[in-house]
Amino acid sequence: MDVDKYINDTLATVVERNPHENEFHQAVEEVFHSIKPVLTQHLEYIDAKILERISEPERVIMFRVPWVDDQGEIQINKGYRVQFNSAIGPYKGGLRWHPSVNLSILKFLGFEQTFKNALTGIPMGGGKGGSNFDPHGKSDGEIMRFAQSFMSELYRHIGAETDVPAGDIGVGGREIGYLFGMYKKLANEFTGVLTGKGLTFGGSNIRPEATGFGVVYFLAEALKARDDGIEGKRILVSGAGNVAQYAVQKVIQMGGKVLTMSDSSGMVYDPDGIDEEKLAFIMELKNVKRGRIKEFAEKYPSVEYHEGQKPWGVPADIALPCATQNEVELPDAKALIANGATYLVEGANMPTTPEAIEALQEAMVIYVPGKASNAGGVSVSGLEMSQNALKAQWSREVVDEKLQEIMRNIHQKVAEHGEDAQGNIDYMQGANIAGFLKVAEAMLAQGLV
Ligand code: NDP
C-alpha cells in the first residue's frame, strides 16, 4: 500500500468536494500528513475509509437570522452550526460571531475541535458554529435581539446530550447569557445546553480564564521538558480578548514579562512589561467599555501603539498568538527566528500558516499547535457539563487543579506520540496522532454510521 499516494489522493478529493474552502483544506492537510506513521501501521483505517469519513461533517445546519437594529431597520445575517463528529461524545465547540465567518472557517474549526476534544480525555465530540454578524459597535439591545433570533432556530438542533455550544470570537459571557435565556424559554428546560454560562446560572468557576490559563500551563510543561521555566521570559501576546487577557494574567503570575497585546486595529508594545494594574485597565477597556487597544497607549506614556501592525517583530523569547487564524505568516516567523525566539505556543486556533510552521520547525523553534495548547477552554467546558449533570458547583481551587492536571496529561500524551529517538518533541505530530487515534478507534468500533 502506497500510503503517501493514498493521503494525497484523499486530500485531492477533499479539495474537489469542498471548493474554495481554503481554511478547511489547510486544517485537513496538516492532520492527514502528520498521521502517516499511524496509517502505515493501521491499514484497517484505510480499508474503513476513516480519513474520507472524518473529513466530512456529520451534519451542517445553515439558517437565516433576521433581527431589528436600534434604528428600527431589519437586518439579515447567516447562522451556522457544523456538527462535525460525535464518535466520542456529544458535539462540542464554540460559536463565533465575526464578519469573516463562513462555512470554510467553521468547518476548519469543527474539524480541529474533534481532535482537540479527544486530547482532553473528556467525552466530547467536535462542532463549531456562528454567524457573519459583526458585534463591534452594537448596543446591548442589538446583541440581545440578535442572540434571541439566532437561538430561535439553533435551539431545535442542540441539547445537553446532543450538542453543547460555547463562546469563541465575539461570543463571551454576555452573549452566552442571552443565548441561554432564549434556549430556556423555548425548550422549557434548564439544562447544561451551553457552556461559559454565568456563575449564578450553572457556569463553572475558571471557565472565563481556562483557555488562557491552559495555554500558559502547557507552555510551562513544554519549558519544563527542557529544564526551563517561564520566570524572566519576554513574551509576545497577540489579541486582547478572552484568551489573550487570561494568558497575560497567568504569565504575569508565573513571573514572565508580557511585552505586547493587540486587536484588529493594531498592537501595543510596553517595554516595561504589562503588569496586573495595566492588565486590569485593558480588561475594563475591552470587556466593559468595548474600546480599542490604542486607548491603552494613550493612558500609559511608555507604551507604543503601532496601527495595523502585529507583535511578531518585537524581540522576545516566546510568542503566544491569541487572536485569530493565520495571523503568523512566513515573514512573521522569520522575524521571530531572527530575534531568537525559542517557542511559539498557539492560544488561537490555527494562527500559524503552514509556511510559517515549516520555517519555525526548521529553525528548531518549538511549535505547539492550538489543538493541544488551547484545549483548556473546552476542558473546563467539559467540567461545566459534569457540574451541570451533577447539579453541583466546584470551587475555583478545585477547577483550577483539574485544569492543570488536564493540561499536564495532554502534554504527556502529545509527547508520547511526538517524541523522537533524540528526545525532541514534535508537538504537531504528537497532537494530531494522539487525537486521531482516539477518534478513529471509536469510529471503527461503532460501524459505518
Ligand atoms: P475574543 O473575541 O474575546 O477576542 C479576539 C481578539 O482577537 C480581539 O482582540 C480581536 O480584536 C482580535 N481579532 C479577532 N479577529 C481578528 C483579525 N481578523 N485580525 C486581528 N485581530 C483579530 O475571542 P477569543 O479570545 O475567545 O478567541 C481568540 C482565539 O482563540 C480564536 O482563534 C478562538 O477560536 C480561539 N479559542 C478560543 C477559546 C475560548 O474559550 N474563547 C477556546 C479555544 C480557542 P478586536 O478587539 O478588534 O475585535
PDB file of N, CA, C and O in Angstrom, residues 30-31 34 112 115-116 119 214-215 218-219 222 321 344-352 357 360-361 366-376 407 410-411 414 425-433:
ATOM      1  N   GLU A  30      -2.928  19.416   7.188  1.00  0.00           N
ATOM      2  CA  GLU A  30      -1.962  19.295   8.288  1.00  0.00           C
ATOM      3  C   GLU A  30      -2.157  17.965   9.034  1.00  0.00           C
ATOM      4  O   GLU A  30      -1.208  17.233   9.272  1.00  0.00           O
ATOM      5  N   VAL A  31      -3.407  17.648   9.338  1.00  0.00           N
ATOM      6  CA  VAL A  31      -3.658  16.419  10.108  1.00  0.00           C
ATOM      7  C   VAL A  31      -3.304  15.191   9.272  1.00  0.00           C
ATOM      8  O   VAL A  31      -2.589  14.287   9.735  1.00  0.00           O
ATOM      9  N   SER A  34       0.408  14.519   9.008  1.00  0.00           N
ATOM     10  CA  SER A  34       1.151  14.118  10.202  1.00  0.00           C
ATOM     11  C   SER A  34       0.729  12.753  10.750  1.00  0.00           C
ATOM     12  O   SER A  34       1.450  12.198  11.572  1.00  0.00           O
ATOM     13  N   GLU A 112     -10.790  20.698  13.614  1.00  0.00           N
ATOM     14  CA  GLU A 112      -9.749  20.822  14.642  1.00  0.00           C
ATOM     15  C   GLU A 112     -10.291  20.457  16.018  1.00  0.00           C
ATOM     16  O   GLU A 112      -9.634  19.803  16.825  1.00  0.00           O
ATOM     17  N   PHE A 115     -10.308  16.746  17.189  1.00  0.00           N
ATOM     18  CA  PHE A 115      -9.063  16.149  17.695  1.00  0.00           C
ATOM     19  C   PHE A 115      -8.678  16.756  19.048  1.00  0.00           C
ATOM     20  O   PHE A 115      -8.183  16.076  19.935  1.00  0.00           O
ATOM     21  N   LYS A 116      -8.919  18.063  19.167  1.00  0.00           N
ATOM     22  CA  LYS A 116      -8.634  18.750  20.434  1.00  0.00           C
ATOM     23  C   LYS A 116      -9.434  18.106  21.565  1.00  0.00           C
ATOM     24  O   LYS A 116      -8.903  17.773  22.618  1.00  0.00           O
ATOM     25  N   LEU A 119      -8.156  14.946  22.822  1.00  0.00           N
ATOM     26  CA  LEU A 119      -6.959  15.058  23.667  1.00  0.00           C
ATOM     27  C   LEU A 119      -7.283  15.349  25.127  1.00  0.00           C
ATOM     28  O   LEU A 119      -6.494  15.043  26.016  1.00  0.00           O
ATOM     29  N   GLY A 214      -4.765  27.774  30.510  1.00  0.00           N
ATOM     30  CA  GLY A 214      -4.332  26.470  29.978  1.00  0.00           C
ATOM     31  C   GLY A 214      -3.150  26.614  29.015  1.00  0.00           C
ATOM     32  O   GLY A 214      -2.229  25.788  29.034  1.00  0.00           O
ATOM     33  N   VAL A 215      -3.177  27.654  28.197  1.00  0.00           N
ATOM     34  CA  VAL A 215      -2.077  27.886  27.250  1.00  0.00           C
ATOM     35  C   VAL A 215      -0.767  28.040  28.031  1.00  0.00           C
ATOM     36  O   VAL A 215       0.268  27.460  27.675  1.00  0.00           O
ATOM     37  N   PHE A 218       0.370  24.853  29.645  1.00  0.00           N
ATOM     38  CA  PHE A 218       1.006  23.981  28.648  1.00  0.00           C
ATOM     39  C   PHE A 218       2.423  24.472  28.342  1.00  0.00           C
ATOM     40  O   PHE A 218       3.371  23.680  28.262  1.00  0.00           O
ATOM     41  N   LEU A 219       2.544  25.797  28.171  1.00  0.00           N
ATOM     42  CA  LEU A 219       3.869  26.377  27.922  1.00  0.00           C
ATOM     43  C   LEU A 219       4.827  25.993  29.039  1.00  0.00           C
ATOM     44  O   LEU A 219       5.991  25.610  28.795  1.00  0.00           O
ATOM     45  N   ALA A 222       5.968  22.492  28.536  1.00  0.00           N
ATOM     46  CA  ALA A 222       6.905  22.368  27.406  1.00  0.00           C
ATOM     47  C   ALA A 222       8.288  22.894  27.814  1.00  0.00           C
ATOM     48  O   ALA A 222       9.318  22.319  27.440  1.00  0.00           O
ATOM     49  N   PRO A 321       0.371  33.545  20.029  1.00  0.00           N
ATOM     50  CA  PRO A 321      -0.689  34.154  19.217  1.00  0.00           C
ATOM     51  C   PRO A 321      -2.066  33.779  19.758  1.00  0.00           C
ATOM     52  O   PRO A 321      -2.401  32.598  19.813  1.00  0.00           O
ATOM     53  N   LEU A 344       6.841  28.914  20.112  1.00  0.00           N
ATOM     54  CA  LEU A 344       5.570  29.522  19.683  1.00  0.00           C
ATOM     55  C   LEU A 344       4.464  28.572  20.120  1.00  0.00           C
ATOM     56  O   LEU A 344       4.404  27.416  19.672  1.00  0.00           O
ATOM     57  N   VAL A 345       3.641  29.037  21.028  1.00  0.00           N
ATOM     58  CA  VAL A 345       2.568  28.196  21.578  1.00  0.00           C
ATOM     59  C   VAL A 345       1.244  28.870  21.228  1.00  0.00           C
ATOM     60  O   VAL A 345       1.009  30.030  21.593  1.00  0.00           O
ATOM     61  N   GLU A 346       0.382  28.147  20.509  1.00  0.00           N
ATOM     62  CA  GLU A 346      -0.832  28.769  19.976  1.00  0.00           C
ATOM     63  C   GLU A 346      -1.947  28.859  21.020  1.00  0.00           C
ATOM     64  O   GLU A 346      -2.353  27.854  21.598  1.00  0.00           O
ATOM     65  N   GLY A 347      -2.474  30.090  21.209  1.00  0.00           N
ATOM     66  CA  GLY A 347      -3.680  30.277  22.007  1.00  0.00           C
ATOM     67  C   GLY A 347      -4.895  30.281  21.095  1.00  0.00           C
ATOM     68  O   GLY A 347      -5.945  29.721  21.421  1.00  0.00           O
ATOM     69  N   ALA A 348      -4.756  30.894  19.938  1.00  0.00           N
ATOM     70  CA  ALA A 348      -5.835  30.914  18.947  1.00  0.00           C
ATOM     71  C   ALA A 348      -5.869  29.582  18.202  1.00  0.00           C
ATOM     72  O   ALA A 348      -4.991  28.735  18.364  1.00  0.00           O
ATOM     73  N   ASN A 349      -6.887  29.399  17.370  1.00  0.00           N
ATOM     74  CA  ASN A 349      -6.980  28.206  16.538  1.00  0.00           C
ATOM     75  C   ASN A 349      -6.324  28.484  15.185  1.00  0.00           C
ATOM     76  O   ASN A 349      -6.684  29.438  14.503  1.00  0.00           O
ATOM     77  N   MET A 350      -5.332  27.658  14.837  1.00  0.00           N
ATOM     78  CA  MET A 350      -4.609  27.730  13.552  1.00  0.00           C
ATOM     79  C   MET A 350      -4.076  29.136  13.245  1.00  0.00           C
ATOM     80  O   MET A 350      -4.192  29.616  12.126  1.00  0.00           O
ATOM     81  N   PRO A 351      -3.459  29.818  14.230  1.00  0.00           N
ATOM     82  CA  PRO A 351      -2.945  31.159  13.951  1.00  0.00           C
ATOM     83  C   PRO A 351      -1.684  31.172  13.086  1.00  0.00           C
ATOM     84  O   PRO A 351      -1.299  32.232  12.596  1.00  0.00           O
ATOM     85  N   THR A 352      -1.043  30.008  12.915  1.00  0.00           N
ATOM     86  CA  THR A 352       0.237  29.975  12.204  1.00  0.00           C
ATOM     87  C   THR A 352       0.043  29.312  10.836  1.00  0.00           C
ATOM     88  O   THR A 352      -0.524  28.220  10.757  1.00  0.00           O
ATOM     89  N   ILE A 357       4.946  27.553   9.991  1.00  0.00           N
ATOM     90  CA  ILE A 357       5.237  26.390  10.852  1.00  0.00           C
ATOM     91  C   ILE A 357       6.510  25.703  10.360  1.00  0.00           C
ATOM     92  O   ILE A 357       7.403  25.363  11.136  1.00  0.00           O
ATOM     93  N   LEU A 360       9.564  27.702  11.282  1.00  0.00           N
ATOM     94  CA  LEU A 360       9.840  27.631  12.730  1.00  0.00           C
ATOM     95  C   LEU A 360      10.468  26.287  13.080  1.00  0.00           C
ATOM     96  O   LEU A 360      11.466  26.217  13.807  1.00  0.00           O
ATOM     97  N   GLN A 361       9.875  25.225  12.539  1.00  0.00           N
ATOM     98  CA  GLN A 361      10.379  23.896  12.891  1.00  0.00           C
ATOM     99  C   GLN A 361      11.790  23.679  12.347  1.00  0.00           C
ATOM    100  O   GLN A 361      12.632  23.081  13.012  1.00  0.00           O
ATOM    101  N   ILE A 366      10.401  25.596  19.058  1.00  0.00           N
ATOM    102  CA  ILE A 366       9.371  24.644  19.493  1.00  0.00           C
ATOM    103  C   ILE A 366       8.008  25.227  19.108  1.00  0.00           C
ATOM    104  O   ILE A 366       7.650  26.333  19.527  1.00  0.00           O
ATOM    105  N   TYR A 367       7.246  24.449  18.305  1.00  0.00           N
ATOM    106  CA  TYR A 367       5.938  24.915  17.842  1.00  0.00           C
ATOM    107  C   TYR A 367       4.859  24.034  18.473  1.00  0.00           C
ATOM    108  O   TYR A 367       4.906  22.807  18.333  1.00  0.00           O
ATOM    109  N   VAL A 368       3.910  24.652  19.169  1.00  0.00           N
ATOM    110  CA  VAL A 368       2.826  23.864  19.783  1.00  0.00           C
ATOM    111  C   VAL A 368       1.487  24.280  19.170  1.00  0.00           C
ATOM    112  O   VAL A 368       1.097  25.449  19.252  1.00  0.00           O
ATOM    113  N   PRO A 369       0.783  23.333  18.525  1.00  0.00           N
ATOM    114  CA  PRO A 369      -0.491  23.681  17.880  1.00  0.00           C
ATOM    115  C   PRO A 369      -1.604  23.893  18.907  1.00  0.00           C
ATOM    116  O   PRO A 369      -1.625  23.246  19.962  1.00  0.00           O
ATOM    117  N   GLY A 370      -2.524  24.777  18.556  1.00  0.00           N
ATOM    118  CA  GLY A 370      -3.632  25.121  19.437  1.00  0.00           C
ATOM    119  C   GLY A 370      -4.439  23.921  19.882  1.00  0.00           C
ATOM    120  O   GLY A 370      -4.961  23.904  21.003  1.00  0.00           O
ATOM    121  N   LYS A 371      -4.555  22.908  19.057  1.00  0.00           N
ATOM    122  CA  LYS A 371      -5.420  21.786  19.463  1.00  0.00           C
ATOM    123  C   LYS A 371      -4.885  21.114  20.720  1.00  0.00           C
ATOM    124  O   LYS A 371      -5.637  20.476  21.442  1.00  0.00           O
ATOM    125  N   ALA A 372      -3.590  21.305  21.012  1.00  0.00           N
ATOM    126  CA  ALA A 372      -3.064  20.844  22.306  1.00  0.00           C
ATOM    127  C   ALA A 372      -3.078  21.981  23.326  1.00  0.00           C
ATOM    128  O   ALA A 372      -3.625  21.857  24.409  1.00  0.00           O
ATOM    129  N   SER A 373      -2.494  23.124  22.953  1.00  0.00           N
ATOM    130  CA  SER A 373      -2.238  24.160  23.965  1.00  0.00           C
ATOM    131  C   SER A 373      -3.468  24.972  24.351  1.00  0.00           C
ATOM    132  O   SER A 373      -3.508  25.523  25.444  1.00  0.00           O
ATOM    133  N   ASN A 374      -4.477  25.081  23.461  1.00  0.00           N
ATOM    134  CA  ASN A 374      -5.643  25.878  23.881  1.00  0.00           C
ATOM    135  C   ASN A 374      -6.820  25.006  24.299  1.00  0.00           C
ATOM    136  O   ASN A 374      -7.950  25.488  24.425  1.00  0.00           O
ATOM    137  N   ALA A 375      -6.543  23.717  24.555  1.00  0.00           N
ATOM    138  CA  ALA A 375      -7.625  22.791  24.913  1.00  0.00           C
ATOM    139  C   ALA A 375      -8.155  23.008  26.331  1.00  0.00           C
ATOM    140  O   ALA A 375      -9.136  22.376  26.731  1.00  0.00           O
ATOM    141  N   GLY A 376      -7.538  23.913  27.084  1.00  0.00           N
ATOM    142  CA  GLY A 376      -8.006  24.160  28.455  1.00  0.00           C
ATOM    143  C   GLY A 376      -9.415  24.729  28.493  1.00  0.00           C
ATOM    144  O   GLY A 376     -10.184  24.447  29.416  1.00  0.00           O
ATOM    145  N   MET A 407      -4.042  19.711  31.507  1.00  0.00           N
ATOM    146  CA  MET A 407      -3.003  20.231  30.617  1.00  0.00           C
ATOM    147  C   MET A 407      -1.725  19.389  30.725  1.00  0.00           C
ATOM    148  O   MET A 407      -1.056  19.132  29.722  1.00  0.00           O
ATOM    149  N   ILE A 410      -2.409  16.238  28.759  1.00  0.00           N
ATOM    150  CA  ILE A 410      -2.344  16.464  27.309  1.00  0.00           C
ATOM    151  C   ILE A 410      -0.875  16.539  26.876  1.00  0.00           C
ATOM    152  O   ILE A 410      -0.465  15.925  25.890  1.00  0.00           O
ATOM    153  N   HIS A 411      -0.075  17.267  27.649  1.00  0.00           N
ATOM    154  CA  HIS A 411       1.354  17.376  27.290  1.00  0.00           C
ATOM    155  C   HIS A 411       1.989  15.988  27.242  1.00  0.00           C
ATOM    156  O   HIS A 411       2.723  15.653  26.309  1.00  0.00           O
ATOM    157  N   VAL A 414       0.752  13.998  24.151  1.00  0.00           N
ATOM    158  CA  VAL A 414       1.321  14.545  22.918  1.00  0.00           C
ATOM    159  C   VAL A 414       2.801  14.178  22.831  1.00  0.00           C
ATOM    160  O   VAL A 414       3.294  13.784  21.770  1.00  0.00           O
ATOM    161  N   ILE A 425      10.572  16.745  20.897  1.00  0.00           N
ATOM    162  CA  ILE A 425       9.126  16.520  20.746  1.00  0.00           C
ATOM    163  C   ILE A 425       8.594  17.303  19.564  1.00  0.00           C
ATOM    164  O   ILE A 425       8.748  18.527  19.506  1.00  0.00           O
ATOM    165  N   ASP A 426       7.967  16.598  18.605  1.00  0.00           N
ATOM    166  CA  ASP A 426       7.246  17.273  17.519  1.00  0.00           C
ATOM    167  C   ASP A 426       5.791  17.373  17.998  1.00  0.00           C
ATOM    168  O   ASP A 426       5.031  16.411  17.917  1.00  0.00           O
ATOM    169  N   TYR A 427       5.441  18.544  18.538  1.00  0.00           N
ATOM    170  CA  TYR A 427       4.123  18.706  19.161  1.00  0.00           C
ATOM    171  C   TYR A 427       2.982  18.603  18.159  1.00  0.00           C
ATOM    172  O   TYR A 427       1.891  18.157  18.488  1.00  0.00           O
ATOM    173  N   MET A 428       3.247  19.033  16.915  1.00  0.00           N
ATOM    174  CA  MET A 428       2.176  18.970  15.912  1.00  0.00           C
ATOM    175  C   MET A 428       1.851  17.508  15.603  1.00  0.00           C
ATOM    176  O   MET A 428       0.693  17.094  15.637  1.00  0.00           O
ATOM    177  N   GLN A 429       2.907  16.730  15.318  1.00  0.00           N
ATOM    178  CA  GLN A 429       2.680  15.325  15.002  1.00  0.00           C
ATOM    179  C   GLN A 429       2.074  14.598  16.204  1.00  0.00           C
ATOM    180  O   GLN A 429       1.124  13.816  16.060  1.00  0.00           O
ATOM    181  N   GLY A 430       2.587  14.860  17.388  1.00  0.00           N
ATOM    182  CA  GLY A 430       2.097  14.178  18.592  1.00  0.00           C
ATOM    183  C   GLY A 430       0.623  14.467  18.845  1.00  0.00           C
ATOM    184  O   GLY A 430      -0.156  13.566  19.162  1.00  0.00           O
ATOM    185  N   ALA A 431       0.228  15.740  18.684  1.00  0.00           N
ATOM    186  CA  ALA A 431      -1.167  16.113  18.950  1.00  0.00           C
ATOM    187  C   ALA A 431      -2.089  15.486  17.904  1.00  0.00           C
ATOM    188  O   ALA A 431      -3.152  14.945  18.244  1.00  0.00           O
ATOM    189  N   ASN A 432      -1.677  15.555  16.648  1.00  0.00           N
ATOM    190  CA  ASN A 432      -2.543  15.008  15.603  1.00  0.00           C
ATOM    191  C   ASN A 432      -2.702  13.496  15.742  1.00  0.00           C
ATOM    192  O   ASN A 432      -3.803  12.962  15.614  1.00  0.00           O
ATOM    193  N   ILE A 433      -1.601  12.810  16.053  1.00  0.00           N
ATOM    194  CA  ILE A 433      -1.678  11.352  16.162  1.00  0.00           C
ATOM    195  C   ILE A 433      -2.504  10.948  17.394  1.00  0.00           C
ATOM    196  O   ILE A 433      -3.410  10.108  17.299  1.00  0.00           O
TER     197      ILE A 433
END
